[in-house]
Tab-separated table of N, CA and C and ligand atoms in Angstrom:
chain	number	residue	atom	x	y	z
A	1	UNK	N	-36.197	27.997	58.781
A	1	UNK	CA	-35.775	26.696	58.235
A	1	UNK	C	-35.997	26.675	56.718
A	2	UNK	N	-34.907	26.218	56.071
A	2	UNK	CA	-35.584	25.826	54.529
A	2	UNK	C	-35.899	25.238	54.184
A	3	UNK	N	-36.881	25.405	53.321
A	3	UNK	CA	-37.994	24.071	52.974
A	3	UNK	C	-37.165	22.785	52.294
A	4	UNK	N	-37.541	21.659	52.387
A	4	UNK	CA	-36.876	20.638	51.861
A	4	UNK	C	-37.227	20.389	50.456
A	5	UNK	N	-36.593	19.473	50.150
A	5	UNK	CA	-37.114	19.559	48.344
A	5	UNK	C	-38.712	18.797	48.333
A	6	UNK	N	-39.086	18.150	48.476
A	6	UNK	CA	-40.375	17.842	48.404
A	6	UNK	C	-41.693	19.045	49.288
A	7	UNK	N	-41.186	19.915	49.943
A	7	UNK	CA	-41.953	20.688	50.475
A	7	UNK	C	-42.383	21.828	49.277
A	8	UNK	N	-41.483	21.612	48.338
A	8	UNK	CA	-41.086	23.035	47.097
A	8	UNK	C	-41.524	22.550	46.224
A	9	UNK	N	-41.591	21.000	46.260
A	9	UNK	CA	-42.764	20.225	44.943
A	9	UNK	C	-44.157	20.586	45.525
A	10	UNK	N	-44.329	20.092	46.759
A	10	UNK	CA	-45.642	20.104	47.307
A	10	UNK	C	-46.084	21.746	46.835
A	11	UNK	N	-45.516	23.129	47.338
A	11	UNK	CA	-45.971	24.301	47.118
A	11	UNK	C	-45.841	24.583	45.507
A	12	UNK	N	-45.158	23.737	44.797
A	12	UNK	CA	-45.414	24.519	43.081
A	12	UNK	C	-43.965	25.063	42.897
A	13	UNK	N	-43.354	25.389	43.585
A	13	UNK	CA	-42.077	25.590	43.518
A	13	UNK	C	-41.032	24.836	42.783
A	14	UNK	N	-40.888	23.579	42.135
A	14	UNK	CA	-39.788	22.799	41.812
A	14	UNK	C	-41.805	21.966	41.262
A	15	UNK	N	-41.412	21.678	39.748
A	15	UNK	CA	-42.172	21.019	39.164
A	15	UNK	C	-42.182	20.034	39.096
A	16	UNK	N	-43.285	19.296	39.014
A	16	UNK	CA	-43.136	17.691	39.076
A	16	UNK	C	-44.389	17.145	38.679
A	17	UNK	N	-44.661	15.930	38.385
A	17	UNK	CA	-45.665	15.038	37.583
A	17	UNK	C	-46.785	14.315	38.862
A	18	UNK	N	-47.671	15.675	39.370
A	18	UNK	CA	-48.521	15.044	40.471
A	18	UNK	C	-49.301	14.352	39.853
A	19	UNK	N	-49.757	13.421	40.773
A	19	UNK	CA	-51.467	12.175	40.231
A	19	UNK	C	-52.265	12.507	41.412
A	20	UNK	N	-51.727	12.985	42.364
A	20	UNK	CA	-53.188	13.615	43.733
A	20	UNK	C	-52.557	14.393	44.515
A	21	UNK	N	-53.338	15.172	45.265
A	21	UNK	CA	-53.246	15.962	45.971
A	21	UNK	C	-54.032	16.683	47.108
A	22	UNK	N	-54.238	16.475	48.528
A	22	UNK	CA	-55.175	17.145	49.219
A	22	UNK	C	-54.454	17.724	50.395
A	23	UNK	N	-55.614	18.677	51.210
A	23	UNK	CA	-54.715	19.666	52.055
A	23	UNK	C	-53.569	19.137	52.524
A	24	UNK	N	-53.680	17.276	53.197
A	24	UNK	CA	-52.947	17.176	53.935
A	24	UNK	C	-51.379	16.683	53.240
A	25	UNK	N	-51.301	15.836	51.893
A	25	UNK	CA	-50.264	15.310	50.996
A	25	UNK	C	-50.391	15.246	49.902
A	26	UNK	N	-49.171	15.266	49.132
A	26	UNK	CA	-49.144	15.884	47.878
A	26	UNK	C	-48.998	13.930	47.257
A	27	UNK	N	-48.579	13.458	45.555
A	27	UNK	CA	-48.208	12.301	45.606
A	27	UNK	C	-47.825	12.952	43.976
A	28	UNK	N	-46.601	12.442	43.859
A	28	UNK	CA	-46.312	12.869	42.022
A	28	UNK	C	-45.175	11.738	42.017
A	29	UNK	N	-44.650	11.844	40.477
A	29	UNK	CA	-44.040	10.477	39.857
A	29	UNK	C	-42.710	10.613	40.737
A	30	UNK	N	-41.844	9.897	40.808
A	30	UNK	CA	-40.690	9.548	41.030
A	30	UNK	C	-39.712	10.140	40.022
A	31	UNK	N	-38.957	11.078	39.783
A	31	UNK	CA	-37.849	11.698	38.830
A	31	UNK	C	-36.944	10.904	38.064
A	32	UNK	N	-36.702	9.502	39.031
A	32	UNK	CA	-35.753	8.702	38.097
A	32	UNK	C	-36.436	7.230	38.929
A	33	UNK	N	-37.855	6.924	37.906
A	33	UNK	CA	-38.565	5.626	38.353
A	33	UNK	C	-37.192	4.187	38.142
A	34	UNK	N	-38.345	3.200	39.392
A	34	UNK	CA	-37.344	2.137	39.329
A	34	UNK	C	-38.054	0.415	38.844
A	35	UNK	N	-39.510	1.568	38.817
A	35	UNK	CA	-40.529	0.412	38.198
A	35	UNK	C	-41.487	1.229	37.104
A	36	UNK	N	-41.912	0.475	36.573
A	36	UNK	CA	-42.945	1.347	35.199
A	36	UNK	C	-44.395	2.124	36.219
A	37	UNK	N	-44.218	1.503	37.264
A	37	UNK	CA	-45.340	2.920	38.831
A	37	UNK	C	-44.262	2.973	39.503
A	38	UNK	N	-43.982	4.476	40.102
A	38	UNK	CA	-43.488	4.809	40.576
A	38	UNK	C	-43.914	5.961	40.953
A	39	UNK	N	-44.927	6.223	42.103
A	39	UNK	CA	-45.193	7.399	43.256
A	39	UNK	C	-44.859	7.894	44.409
A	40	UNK	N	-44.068	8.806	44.314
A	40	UNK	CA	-43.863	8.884	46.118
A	40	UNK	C	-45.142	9.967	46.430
A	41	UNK	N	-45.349	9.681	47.762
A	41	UNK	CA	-46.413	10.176	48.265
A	41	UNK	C	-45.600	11.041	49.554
A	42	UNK	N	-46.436	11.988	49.768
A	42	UNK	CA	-45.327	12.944	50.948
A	42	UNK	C	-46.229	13.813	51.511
A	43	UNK	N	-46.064	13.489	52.833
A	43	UNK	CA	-46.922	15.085	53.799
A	43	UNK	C	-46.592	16.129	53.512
A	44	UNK	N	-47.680	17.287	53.601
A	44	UNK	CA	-46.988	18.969	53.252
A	44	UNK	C	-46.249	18.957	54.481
A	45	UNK	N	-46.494	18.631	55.499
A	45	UNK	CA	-46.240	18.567	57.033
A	45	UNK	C	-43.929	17.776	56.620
A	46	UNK	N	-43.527	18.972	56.757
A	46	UNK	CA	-42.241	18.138	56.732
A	46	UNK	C	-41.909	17.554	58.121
A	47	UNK	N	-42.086	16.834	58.292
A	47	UNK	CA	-41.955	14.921	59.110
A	47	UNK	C	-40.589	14.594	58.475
A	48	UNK	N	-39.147	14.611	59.119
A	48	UNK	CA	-37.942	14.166	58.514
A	48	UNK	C	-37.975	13.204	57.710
A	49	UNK	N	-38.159	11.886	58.354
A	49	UNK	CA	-38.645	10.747	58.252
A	49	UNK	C	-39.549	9.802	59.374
A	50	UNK	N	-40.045	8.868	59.184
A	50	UNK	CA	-40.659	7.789	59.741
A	50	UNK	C	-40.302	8.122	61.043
A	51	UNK	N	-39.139	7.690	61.786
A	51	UNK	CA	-38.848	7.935	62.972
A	51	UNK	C	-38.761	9.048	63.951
A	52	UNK	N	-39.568	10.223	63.121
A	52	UNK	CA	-39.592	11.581	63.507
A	52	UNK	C	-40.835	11.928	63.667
A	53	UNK	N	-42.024	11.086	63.128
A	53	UNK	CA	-43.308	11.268	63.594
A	53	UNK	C	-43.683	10.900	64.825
A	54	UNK	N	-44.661	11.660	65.558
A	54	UNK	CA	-44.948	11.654	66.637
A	54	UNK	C	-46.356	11.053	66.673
A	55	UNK	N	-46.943	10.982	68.164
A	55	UNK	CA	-48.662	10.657	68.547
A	55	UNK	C	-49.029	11.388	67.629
A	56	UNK	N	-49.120	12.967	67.904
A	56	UNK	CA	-49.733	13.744	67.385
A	56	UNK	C	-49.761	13.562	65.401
A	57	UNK	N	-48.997	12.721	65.084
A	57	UNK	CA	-48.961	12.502	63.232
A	57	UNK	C	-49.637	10.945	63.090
A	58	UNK	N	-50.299	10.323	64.592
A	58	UNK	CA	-51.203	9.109	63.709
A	58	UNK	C	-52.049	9.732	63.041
A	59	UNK	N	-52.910	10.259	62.990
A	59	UNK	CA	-54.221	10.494	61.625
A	59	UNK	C	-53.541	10.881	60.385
A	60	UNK	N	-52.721	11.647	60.513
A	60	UNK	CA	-51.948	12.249	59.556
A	60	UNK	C	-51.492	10.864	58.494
A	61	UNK	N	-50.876	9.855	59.728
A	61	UNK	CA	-50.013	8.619	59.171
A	61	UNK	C	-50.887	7.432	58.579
A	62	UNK	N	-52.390	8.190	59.305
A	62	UNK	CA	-53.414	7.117	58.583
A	62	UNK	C	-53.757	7.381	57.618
A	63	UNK	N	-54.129	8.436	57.041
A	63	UNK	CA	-54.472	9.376	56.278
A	63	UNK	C	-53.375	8.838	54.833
A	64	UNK	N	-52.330	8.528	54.999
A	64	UNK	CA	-50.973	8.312	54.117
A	64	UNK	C	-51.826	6.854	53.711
A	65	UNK	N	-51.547	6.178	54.252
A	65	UNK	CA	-51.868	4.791	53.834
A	65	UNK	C	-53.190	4.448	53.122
A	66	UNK	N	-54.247	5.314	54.004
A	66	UNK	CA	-55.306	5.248	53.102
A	66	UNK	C	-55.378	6.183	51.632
A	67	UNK	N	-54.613	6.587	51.529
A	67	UNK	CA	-54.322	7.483	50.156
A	67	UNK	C	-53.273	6.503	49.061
A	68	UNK	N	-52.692	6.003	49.896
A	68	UNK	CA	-51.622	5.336	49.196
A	68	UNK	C	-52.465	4.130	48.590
A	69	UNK	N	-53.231	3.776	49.459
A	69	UNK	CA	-54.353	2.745	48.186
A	69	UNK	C	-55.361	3.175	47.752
A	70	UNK	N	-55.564	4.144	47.291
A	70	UNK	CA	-56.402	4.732	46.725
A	70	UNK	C	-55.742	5.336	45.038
A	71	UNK	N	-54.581	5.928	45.300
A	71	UNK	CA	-53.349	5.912	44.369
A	71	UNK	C	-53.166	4.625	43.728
A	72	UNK	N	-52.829	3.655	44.247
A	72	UNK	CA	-52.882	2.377	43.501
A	72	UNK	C	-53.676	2.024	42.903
A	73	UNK	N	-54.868	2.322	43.456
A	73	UNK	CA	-55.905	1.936	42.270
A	73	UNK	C	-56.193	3.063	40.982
A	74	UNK	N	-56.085	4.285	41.265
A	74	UNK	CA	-55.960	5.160	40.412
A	74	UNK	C	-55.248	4.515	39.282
A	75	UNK	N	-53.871	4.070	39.650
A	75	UNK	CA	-52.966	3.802	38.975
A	75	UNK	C	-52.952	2.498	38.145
A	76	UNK	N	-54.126	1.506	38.651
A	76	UNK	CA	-54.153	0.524	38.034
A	76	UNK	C	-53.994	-0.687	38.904
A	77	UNK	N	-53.194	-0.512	39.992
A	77	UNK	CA	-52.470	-1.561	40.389
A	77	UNK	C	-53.276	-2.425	41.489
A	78	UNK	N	-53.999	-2.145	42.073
A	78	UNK	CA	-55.158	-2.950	42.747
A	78	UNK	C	-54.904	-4.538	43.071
A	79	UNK	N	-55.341	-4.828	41.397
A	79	UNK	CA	-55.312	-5.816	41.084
A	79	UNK	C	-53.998	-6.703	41.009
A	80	UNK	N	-53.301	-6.403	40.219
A	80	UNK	CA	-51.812	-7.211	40.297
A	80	UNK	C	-51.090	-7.105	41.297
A	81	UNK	N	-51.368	-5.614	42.757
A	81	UNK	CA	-50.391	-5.921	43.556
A	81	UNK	C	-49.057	-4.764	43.575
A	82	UNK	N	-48.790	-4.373	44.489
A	82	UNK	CA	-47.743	-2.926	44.531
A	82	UNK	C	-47.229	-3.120	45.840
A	83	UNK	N	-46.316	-2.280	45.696
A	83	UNK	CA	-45.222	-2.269	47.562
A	83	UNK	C	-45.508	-0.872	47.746
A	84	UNK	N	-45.705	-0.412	49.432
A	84	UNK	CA	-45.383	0.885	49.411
A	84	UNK	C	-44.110	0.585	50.457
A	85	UNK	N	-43.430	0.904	50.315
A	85	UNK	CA	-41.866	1.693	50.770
A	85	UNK	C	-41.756	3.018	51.738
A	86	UNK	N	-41.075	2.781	52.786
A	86	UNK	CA	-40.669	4.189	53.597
A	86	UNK	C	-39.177	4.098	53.980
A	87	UNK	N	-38.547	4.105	53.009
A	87	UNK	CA	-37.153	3.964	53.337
A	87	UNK	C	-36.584	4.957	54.779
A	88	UNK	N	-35.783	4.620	55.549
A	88	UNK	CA	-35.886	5.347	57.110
A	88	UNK	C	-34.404	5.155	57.697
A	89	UNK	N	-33.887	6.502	57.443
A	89	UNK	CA	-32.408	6.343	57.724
A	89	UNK	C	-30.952	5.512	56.184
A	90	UNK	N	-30.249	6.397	56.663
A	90	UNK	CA	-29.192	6.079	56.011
A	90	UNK	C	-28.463	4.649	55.256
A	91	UNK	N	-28.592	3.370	56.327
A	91	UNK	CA	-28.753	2.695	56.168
A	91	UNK	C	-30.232	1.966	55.148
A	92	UNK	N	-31.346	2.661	55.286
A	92	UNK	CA	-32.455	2.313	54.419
A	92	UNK	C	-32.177	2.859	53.129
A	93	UNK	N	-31.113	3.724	52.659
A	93	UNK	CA	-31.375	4.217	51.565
A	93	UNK	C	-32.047	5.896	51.200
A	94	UNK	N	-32.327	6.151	52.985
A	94	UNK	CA	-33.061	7.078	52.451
A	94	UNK	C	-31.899	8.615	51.920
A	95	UNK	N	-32.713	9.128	51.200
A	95	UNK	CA	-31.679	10.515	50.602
A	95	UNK	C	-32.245	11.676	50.437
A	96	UNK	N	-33.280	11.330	50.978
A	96	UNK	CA	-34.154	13.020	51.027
A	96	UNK	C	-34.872	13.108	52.541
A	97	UNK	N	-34.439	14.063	53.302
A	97	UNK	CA	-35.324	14.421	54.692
A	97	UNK	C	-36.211	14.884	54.496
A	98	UNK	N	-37.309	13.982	54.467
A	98	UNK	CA	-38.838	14.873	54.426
A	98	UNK	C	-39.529	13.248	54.042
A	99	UNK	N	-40.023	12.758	54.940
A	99	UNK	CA	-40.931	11.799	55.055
A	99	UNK	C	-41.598	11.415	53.791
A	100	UNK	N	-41.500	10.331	53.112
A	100	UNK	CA	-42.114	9.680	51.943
A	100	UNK	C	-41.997	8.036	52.124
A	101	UNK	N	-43.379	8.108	51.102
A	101	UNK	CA	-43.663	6.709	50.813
A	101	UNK	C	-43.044	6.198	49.321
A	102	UNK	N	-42.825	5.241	49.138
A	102	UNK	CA	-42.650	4.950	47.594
A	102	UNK	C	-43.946	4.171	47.459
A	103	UNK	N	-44.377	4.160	46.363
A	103	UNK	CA	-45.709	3.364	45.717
A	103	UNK	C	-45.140	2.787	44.455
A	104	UNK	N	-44.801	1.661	44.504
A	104	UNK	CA	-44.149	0.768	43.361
A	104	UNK	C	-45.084	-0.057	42.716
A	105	UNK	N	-44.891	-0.394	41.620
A	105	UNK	CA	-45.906	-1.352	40.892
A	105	UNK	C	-45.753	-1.277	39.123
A	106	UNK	N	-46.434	-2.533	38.411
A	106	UNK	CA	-46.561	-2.332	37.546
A	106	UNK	C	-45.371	-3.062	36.845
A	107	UNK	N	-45.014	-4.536	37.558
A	107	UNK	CA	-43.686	-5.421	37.441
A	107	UNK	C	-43.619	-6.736	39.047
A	108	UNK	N	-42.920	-7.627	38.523
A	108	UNK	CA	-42.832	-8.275	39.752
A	108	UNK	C	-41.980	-7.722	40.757
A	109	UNK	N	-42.372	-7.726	42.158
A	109	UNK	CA	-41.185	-7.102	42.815
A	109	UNK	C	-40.567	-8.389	43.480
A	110	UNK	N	-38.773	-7.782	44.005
A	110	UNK	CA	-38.446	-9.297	44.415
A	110	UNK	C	-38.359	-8.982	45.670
A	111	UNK	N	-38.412	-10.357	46.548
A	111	UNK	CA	-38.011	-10.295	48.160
A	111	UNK	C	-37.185	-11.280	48.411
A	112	UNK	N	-36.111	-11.050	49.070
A	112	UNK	CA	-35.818	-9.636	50.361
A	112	UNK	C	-35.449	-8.396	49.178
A	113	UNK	N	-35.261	-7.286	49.583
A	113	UNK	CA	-35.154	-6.108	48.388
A	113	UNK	C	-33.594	-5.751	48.218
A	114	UNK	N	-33.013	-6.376	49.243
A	114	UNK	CA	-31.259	-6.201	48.806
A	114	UNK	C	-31.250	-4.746	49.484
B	1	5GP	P1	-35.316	7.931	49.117
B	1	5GP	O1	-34.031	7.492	48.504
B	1	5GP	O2	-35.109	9.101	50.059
B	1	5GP	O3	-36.140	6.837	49.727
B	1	5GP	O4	-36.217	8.451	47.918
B	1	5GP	C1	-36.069	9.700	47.338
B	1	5GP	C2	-36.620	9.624	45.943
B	1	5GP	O5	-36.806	10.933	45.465
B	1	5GP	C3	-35.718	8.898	44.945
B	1	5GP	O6	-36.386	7.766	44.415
B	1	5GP	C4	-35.433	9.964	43.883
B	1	5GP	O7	-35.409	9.439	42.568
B	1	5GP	C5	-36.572	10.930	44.085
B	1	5GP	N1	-36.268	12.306	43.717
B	1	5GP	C6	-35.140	13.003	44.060
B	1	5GP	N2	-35.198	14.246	43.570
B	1	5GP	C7	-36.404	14.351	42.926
B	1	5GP	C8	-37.039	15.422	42.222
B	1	5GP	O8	-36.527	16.542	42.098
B	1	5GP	N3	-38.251	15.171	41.677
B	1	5GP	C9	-38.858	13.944	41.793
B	1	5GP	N4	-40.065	13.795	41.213
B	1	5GP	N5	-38.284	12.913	42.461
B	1	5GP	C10	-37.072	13.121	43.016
């Protein structure tokens, strides 16, 4: 199988602007941000998307979330407030197969997101 593009960020392969990293997920900037924070966070574990994780990826999936606020605060955002995002399927927007979070912040966000 070939690795997906975030699997080739995660290994060093295709460069990119990480802020953390541990065995289990990598997290670097967004290539073309849509807020002044902009992190996607991503398992080394290529997981298509959301709807492709299994039992066996809850710790894994806990593991995400508790990183993902931990990132936020790294980042500043704690305090004022951030979205994390898992866009899921075609209809969501999504455009890369390989499971990610967005970590937004650093601006008001609006709701519903259009
Ligand atoms: P999706 O649309 O699948 O939810 O999110 C994919 C995200 O990956 C987009 O926000 C897009 O800007 C970002 N992206 C696509 N290619 C690259 C890349 O090569 N490097 C980085 N850092 N981000 C990328």
């Amino acid at each position: 199988m070939e690795k997906t593009l975030f699997e080739k960020i995660a290994d060093g392969e295709i460069p990119a602007d990480i802020v953390y990293q541990d065995p289990q997920c990598v997290a670097f900037r967004d290539i073309s941000p849509v807020a002044p924070q902009h992190v996607l966070l991503v398992p080394r574990k290529p997981i298509p998307s959301l709807s492709d994780a299994g039992a066996e990826d809850a710790a894994l999936l806990g593991h995400l979330m508790l990183t993902a606020s931990l990132i936020a605060e790294q980042l500043g955002l704690s305090g004022q407030g951030y979205r994390v995002v898992a866009n899921t399927g075609v209809a969501a927007g999504q455009t890369v197969p390989h499971l990610h979070f967005h970590i937004l912040g650093g601006r008001t966000l609006e709701w519903p997101p259009g």
